[in-house]
XYZ file of C-alpha atoms in Angstrom:
466
model
C 142.855 102.796 90.837
C 141.496 98.971 91.805
C 141.290 96.992 88.964
C 140.316 93.595 89.407
C 141.968 90.224 87.883
C 139.296 87.414 86.848
C 139.738 83.742 87.841
C 137.542 81.726 86.736
C 136.597 82.998 82.521
C 133.419 81.081 82.060
C 131.273 82.863 84.506
C 129.454 86.003 82.925
C 131.718 89.060 83.550
C 129.791 90.566 86.715
C 130.076 87.839 88.362
C 133.753 87.588 87.832
C 134.460 91.263 89.206
C 132.325 90.341 92.376
C 134.554 87.149 92.873
C 137.611 89.593 92.333
C 135.995 91.999 94.701
C 135.549 89.294 97.529
C 138.716 88.050 97.066
C 140.430 91.290 97.030
C 138.925 92.406 100.301
C 139.714 89.010 101.794
C 143.451 89.032 101.041
C 143.710 92.784 102.149
C 144.407 94.572 99.063
C 141.310 96.465 99.466
C 141.023 97.932 102.780
C 137.678 98.699 105.014
C 136.549 102.034 103.828
C 138.098 102.331 100.496
C 136.549 103.933 97.562
C 135.889 101.849 94.726
C 136.317 103.244 90.735
C 132.803 104.984 89.296
C 131.071 102.525 87.161
C 132.497 104.967 83.985
C 136.004 104.765 84.763
C 136.208 100.805 85.700
C 133.824 100.205 82.547
C 136.297 102.274 80.369
C 139.410 100.481 81.546
C 137.660 96.843 81.072
C 136.020 97.594 77.968
C 132.874 96.828 79.291
C 129.119 98.442 79.750
C 128.560 100.669 82.896
C 125.685 98.315 83.546
C 128.125 95.241 83.598
C 129.965 97.111 86.214
C 126.493 98.346 87.883
C 125.844 94.530 88.390
C 129.081 94.198 89.595
C 128.619 96.232 92.287
C 124.990 95.228 92.765
C 126.202 91.370 93.292
C 129.100 92.878 95.744
C 126.306 94.278 98.231
C 124.252 91.328 98.281
C 127.114 89.666 99.932
C 127.834 92.191 102.505
C 131.364 93.395 100.924
C 130.785 97.034 99.425
C 128.383 99.604 100.197
C 127.034 102.435 97.674
C 126.215 106.030 99.500
C 124.242 108.605 97.379
C 126.162 111.235 96.093
C 130.159 109.810 97.498
C 130.401 106.864 95.436
C 130.502 102.926 96.504
C 132.873 102.036 99.890
C 134.473 98.791 101.282
C 132.263 97.345 103.611
C 134.819 96.388 107.198
C 134.199 92.266 106.827
C 133.500 90.596 110.368
C 135.269 88.184 111.082
C 134.812 84.488 110.929
C 134.801 83.587 114.789
C 133.370 86.863 115.909
C 129.550 88.163 116.367
C 130.565 91.551 117.045
C 128.890 93.981 114.457
C 130.699 95.943 111.803
C 131.759 98.710 113.423
C 131.488 102.139 111.620
C 128.956 101.416 108.485
C 125.087 100.639 109.056
C 123.239 98.298 107.471
C 121.683 99.147 104.153
C 117.822 98.275 103.814
C 117.440 95.679 101.866
C 114.947 96.926 98.399
C 111.327 96.107 99.187
C 110.964 93.619 96.878
C 113.554 91.288 98.494
C 112.176 92.206 101.850
C 108.316 90.836 100.840
C 110.081 88.110 98.738
C 108.036 89.497 95.766
C 110.016 90.709 91.952
C 108.213 93.425 90.740
C 107.650 93.363 86.888
C 105.269 95.753 86.902
C 106.802 98.989 86.268
C 108.020 99.891 83.080
C 110.889 102.413 83.893
C 115.043 102.577 82.308
C 117.056 99.524 84.727
C 118.890 101.927 87.077
C 122.164 99.430 88.041
C 124.378 102.482 86.381
C 122.345 105.921 86.607
C 123.997 106.774 89.798
C 127.450 108.071 89.178
C 126.609 109.560 85.060
C 123.970 111.492 87.146
C 126.549 112.731 90.177
C 128.611 114.829 88.032
C 125.284 116.391 86.361
C 123.862 117.145 89.886
C 127.419 118.214 90.794
C 127.952 120.609 87.950
C 124.555 122.280 88.348
C 125.356 122.607 92.123
C 128.284 124.523 91.115
C 127.121 126.483 88.328
C 126.991 130.353 88.556
C 123.614 130.146 87.540
C 121.963 128.083 89.777
C 120.488 130.852 91.546
C 117.692 131.821 88.492
C 116.647 128.151 89.117
C 115.849 128.362 92.693
C 112.948 131.122 91.848
C 109.728 131.418 90.715
C 109.359 131.655 86.760
C 106.998 133.523 84.546
C 105.912 132.367 80.884
C 105.552 128.580 81.051
C 109.326 128.434 81.712
C 112.985 129.771 80.519
C 113.576 129.861 77.388
C 116.686 127.790 77.355
C 114.736 125.155 79.234
C 111.871 125.257 75.996
C 115.165 125.126 73.729
C 116.650 122.045 75.229
C 113.174 120.694 74.919
C 112.734 121.201 71.477
C 116.768 119.927 71.094
C 115.161 116.619 72.595
C 111.925 116.568 70.188
C 113.858 117.403 66.905
C 115.410 113.670 67.251
C 111.737 113.007 65.788
C 110.527 116.513 64.540
C 113.438 117.960 62.755
C 111.217 121.503 62.511
C 110.397 121.411 65.857
C 110.799 125.319 67.443
C 111.496 126.104 70.943
C 108.924 128.697 71.262
C 105.804 126.151 70.868
C 107.409 124.015 73.729
C 105.244 123.632 76.956
C 106.997 122.223 80.171
C 104.938 119.662 82.170
C 106.046 117.829 85.726
C 106.360 114.919 83.731
C 104.839 112.852 80.972
C 101.620 111.878 83.377
C 100.707 115.847 84.209
C 101.522 115.855 80.500
C 98.685 113.854 79.571
C 96.769 115.525 82.013
C 97.679 119.363 80.612
C 96.641 117.790 77.093
C 93.266 116.242 77.545
C 91.933 118.597 80.293
C 92.873 121.706 77.880
C 91.552 120.451 74.107
C 88.441 118.655 75.387
C 85.312 119.267 78.116
C 83.286 117.822 80.775
C 81.341 114.870 79.023
C 83.236 114.774 75.695
C 84.593 111.182 74.363
C 87.657 110.812 74.366
C 89.489 107.598 72.087
C 92.381 105.681 73.077
C 93.421 102.105 71.657
C 91.369 99.157 73.643
C 94.230 98.164 75.350
C 95.968 101.458 76.717
C 97.962 102.606 79.261
C 96.437 102.732 82.968
C 97.151 106.355 83.674
C 95.232 107.443 80.658
C 92.371 105.438 82.389
C 92.498 107.103 85.408
C 92.666 110.918 83.953
C 90.143 110.280 81.739
C 87.625 109.606 84.350
C 88.920 111.936 87.061
C 88.037 114.811 84.653
C 84.862 113.041 83.592
C 85.384 112.538 79.776
C 83.826 109.071 78.379
C 86.764 107.250 77.540
C 86.065 104.697 74.402
C 88.488 102.415 72.933
C 89.103 101.831 69.099
C 90.238 98.376 67.971
C 93.885 97.171 67.439
C 95.932 94.496 65.542
C 98.983 93.584 65.917
C 100.093 97.052 63.873
C 98.245 99.077 66.626
C 94.563 101.580 66.321
C 93.008 100.016 63.081
C 92.155 103.341 60.487
C 88.663 101.765 59.762
C 87.727 101.423 63.302
C 88.688 104.850 64.130
C 86.364 106.201 61.255
C 83.443 104.163 62.455
C 84.030 105.435 66.096
C 84.488 109.485 65.083
C 81.132 108.458 63.195
C 79.465 106.950 66.089
C 80.524 109.028 69.379
C 81.961 112.437 67.768
C 85.048 112.481 70.149
C 87.157 115.842 70.736
C 90.102 113.623 71.208
C 92.309 110.817 70.528
C 95.067 109.780 72.470
C 97.362 107.493 70.904
C 101.238 105.538 71.177
C 101.854 104.758 67.976
C 105.818 103.571 68.793
C 106.557 100.572 71.415
C 102.483 100.712 72.807
C 101.806 100.297 76.284
C 100.762 97.398 76.457
C 101.140 95.620 73.227
C 103.992 96.367 72.298
C 103.241 97.527 68.176
C 104.544 99.775 66.209
C 102.243 101.542 63.497
C 103.549 101.572 59.955
C 103.833 104.962 58.271
C 100.602 104.150 55.801
C 98.539 103.997 58.706
C 100.339 106.929 60.849
C 98.806 108.739 57.451
C 95.448 107.579 57.240
C 94.823 108.146 60.871
C 96.087 111.653 60.039
C 93.453 112.282 57.728
C 90.858 111.025 59.406
C 91.638 113.461 62.432
C 91.325 116.183 59.711
C 87.885 114.700 58.118
C 86.562 114.414 61.793
C 87.786 117.644 63.213
C 89.413 115.379 65.713
C 92.415 116.379 67.830
C 94.983 114.372 68.831
C 97.561 113.877 71.846
C 100.522 111.676 70.213
C 101.966 109.885 73.392
C 105.647 109.278 72.154
C 107.006 108.320 75.342
C 108.496 105.249 74.521
C 109.903 106.787 70.497
C 113.619 106.823 71.771
C 113.773 102.883 71.968
C 113.749 103.028 68.306
C 117.620 103.247 67.713
C 116.972 104.290 64.303
C 114.442 106.768 64.626
C 113.137 105.363 61.597
C 109.075 106.437 62.611
C 107.615 109.929 62.300
C 105.337 110.977 64.691
C 101.547 111.400 64.421
C 102.724 114.956 64.897
C 104.605 115.123 61.404
C 101.397 114.266 59.490
C 99.077 116.389 61.326
C 101.103 118.974 62.763
C 98.055 121.698 63.339
C 95.421 119.210 65.118
C 98.330 117.759 67.142
C 99.946 117.686 70.523
C 103.078 115.732 70.967
C 104.291 114.641 74.236
C 107.543 112.951 75.503
C 110.065 113.495 78.510
C 112.789 112.196 80.217
C 111.386 110.080 82.682
C 111.711 106.547 80.418
C 114.830 107.234 78.823
C 116.552 108.896 82.029
C 115.696 108.434 85.591
C 112.124 108.562 86.868
C 112.642 110.967 89.186
C 113.410 113.756 86.093
C 110.122 114.708 86.388
C 109.960 117.153 83.167
C 108.002 116.458 80.189
C 107.714 118.192 76.557
C 104.337 118.861 74.968
C 105.346 120.240 71.441
C 102.005 121.806 70.292
C 100.539 124.276 67.503
C 100.320 127.971 68.243
C 96.392 127.640 68.238
C 96.652 125.487 71.517
C 99.481 127.237 73.611
C 97.869 129.303 75.381
C 95.448 127.117 76.873
C 98.122 124.216 77.162
C 100.201 126.937 79.511
C 97.039 128.150 81.409
C 96.473 124.507 82.953
C 100.056 123.890 83.549
C 99.390 127.270 85.818
C 96.375 125.867 87.298
C 97.730 122.422 88.042
C 101.319 123.058 89.367
C 101.913 126.970 89.285
C 105.219 125.723 87.298
C 107.655 122.758 86.366
C 110.582 122.271 88.976
C 112.868 125.110 87.354
C 115.621 123.253 88.945
C 114.480 119.786 87.376
C 114.610 121.376 84.154
C 117.840 122.715 84.135
C 119.251 119.761 85.352
C 117.130 117.932 82.623
C 118.468 120.650 79.920
C 122.166 120.203 81.003
C 121.584 116.153 80.180
C 120.244 117.146 76.881
C 123.004 120.105 75.606
C 125.660 117.951 77.181
C 125.046 114.691 75.256
C 124.851 112.715 78.393
C 121.216 112.117 77.784
C 121.671 110.778 74.367
C 124.575 108.396 76.140
C 122.246 107.287 78.793
C 119.018 106.044 76.049
C 121.965 104.149 74.128
C 122.639 102.389 77.880
C 119.149 101.461 78.190
C 118.913 100.730 74.448
C 121.874 98.186 75.381
C 120.007 96.430 78.110
C 116.783 96.196 76.885
C 118.072 94.342 74.092
C 119.310 91.936 76.498
C 116.853 91.613 78.488
C 114.381 90.904 75.701
C 116.952 88.166 74.393
C 116.338 86.330 77.665
C 112.710 87.046 78.106
C 112.453 85.224 74.255
C 114.691 82.548 75.783
C 112.417 81.543 78.436
C 109.372 82.142 77.114
C 109.943 81.504 73.595
C 107.520 78.539 72.917
C 104.337 81.434 73.921
C 103.232 84.199 72.168
C 104.719 87.179 72.981
C 104.730 90.687 71.493
C 107.999 92.546 71.880
C 110.151 94.482 70.237
C 113.920 94.545 70.077
C 115.016 97.117 72.213
C 111.335 97.527 74.041
C 110.837 97.600 77.854
C 108.216 95.085 78.147
C 106.467 92.212 76.902
C 102.823 91.341 76.100
C 102.155 87.638 76.732
C 98.965 86.162 75.569
C 98.240 83.409 77.586
C 97.058 80.185 76.314
C 93.974 78.916 77.468
C 92.199 78.352 79.946
C 93.950 81.131 81.183
C 92.608 84.761 81.834
C 94.659 87.412 82.578
C 93.553 87.979 86.110
C 93.798 84.404 87.463
C 97.309 84.053 85.657
C 98.530 87.735 87.519
C 97.076 86.342 90.950
C 98.437 83.314 90.605
C 101.823 84.899 89.643
C 101.819 87.265 92.960
C 101.398 84.715 94.946
C 104.665 82.727 93.703
C 106.216 85.848 94.054
C 106.199 88.015 90.884
C 104.335 90.780 89.978
C 103.042 90.874 86.381
C 100.201 93.230 85.634
C 97.095 91.251 84.210
C 95.610 92.845 80.691
C 92.007 93.508 82.389
C 94.349 96.489 84.124
C 94.448 97.897 80.350
C 91.044 97.986 78.962
C 89.307 101.716 78.800
C 85.741 99.794 78.980
C 85.313 96.818 80.945
C 83.470 94.640 78.739
C 85.297 91.748 77.916
C 87.570 89.100 79.739
C 91.256 89.645 78.541
C 93.780 86.882 77.914
C 97.144 88.528 78.444
C 99.579 90.105 81.024
C 102.307 92.895 80.579
C 105.753 91.970 82.086
C 108.107 94.778 82.297
C 111.838 93.717 82.143
C 113.920 96.711 83.173
C 113.630 96.933 86.736
C 115.075 93.902 88.449
C 118.688 92.734 88.584
C 119.321 90.238 85.209
C 119.761 87.646 87.778
C 116.246 88.182 89.734
C 114.592 88.454 86.036
C 115.606 85.303 84.697
C 114.558 83.844 88.027
C 111.185 85.393 87.759
C 110.912 84.513 83.946
C 111.377 80.971 84.801
C 108.894 80.998 87.521
C 106.690 82.224 85.307
C 107.130 79.669 82.169
C 106.916 76.985 85.138
C 103.294 78.467 85.818
C 102.205 78.090 82.145
C 103.161 74.437 82.054
C 101.622 73.699 85.056
C 98.549 70.965 84.419
C 96.705 72.169 86.872
C 97.259 76.120 88.209
C 94.296 76.057 91.107
C 96.399 73.353 93.054
C 99.483 76.347 93.155
C 97.229 78.922 95.301
């Protein structure tokens, strides 16, 4: 197995590995077509994280030294001779990511960092392909999914709801589909649905497309305010509350225990059902916070998935619901997609049951912590709302900025962020914040983009930069 020999110890480790790759390819120690070690194997040998190896391989790919092939690994590319303009003979050039082609660094999407995912997941996919039970997940499935898939979902949910029973799990095709199923099953057309005064745009689009009247409830640094919820219940008589209590999107608030209890009591008082969207609950390492569903289990549908913690393409979500709602939820799953993919559900189950999903969560927590530190160092003099392991920050803009103005200026300067106006359930006021997602680009690109944003904030006359 190839092992790098470091040269410049003053550099970051991933750059030292990339430099060693370049040197060994140039000297002939590594030959064209040779397969490099997997991220996991080299990380264990060097006592670093798989993410560090992933960044090193990314850097080597940028230099034209290696190429990654899905399902096979990372291979050394033939190098063009210095005096020759002839193209490399055997490996087609790989297209650059769209953000590099356009010159934009995309900080608009909240998703896990995928630099180190390929090798971790390859084994799980190969294991699934070789499984003697593969045939049973290639066909239609009745009763809302295989019991084993629900049991894996219950096992995942038990990290936050220890008493969760698999019989109360409903499979969905990801978290967004889970929201659609819950909102459409637990409310009717023209009902009032409550959410936070800044909320995930997917909730807004779903509510409007289904004819629900969405109303925002005031928030503070700890999330939704119970007194404001009570006032909204008195005014609107809503049927449903959709709420994100941990790492709220976009403000990053975490609701304290007493407030969660107060919201549960108000829901009982007004016969209000709760959709407890806990898509980011996994980011809290100690799992100190109980979901709202723990305080009001009889009127809460708990929602989670693996798309943020493991991989966006793993479109499997889990609803945990009280018994009286299960038939409605399952019926809506059938009406909307007939069934979540059993093949995808089996892959998710294998990741959960093997413990790999927990390993991947820890990798993402560590990566998020490093990127949060970078954001604090670069944007620390401005008011940002963050959490130590969060995937994003909420930047409160200084006067005289507005959200749309800053987002447009950032885009014109090569960085895509999301204007706070996109998170308003009711377009009734101007906003002065933007959401900045941290996980998608490489760390080097992230540092460059955040430095650009800081320079724009420091600009004495921003309109000169349009």
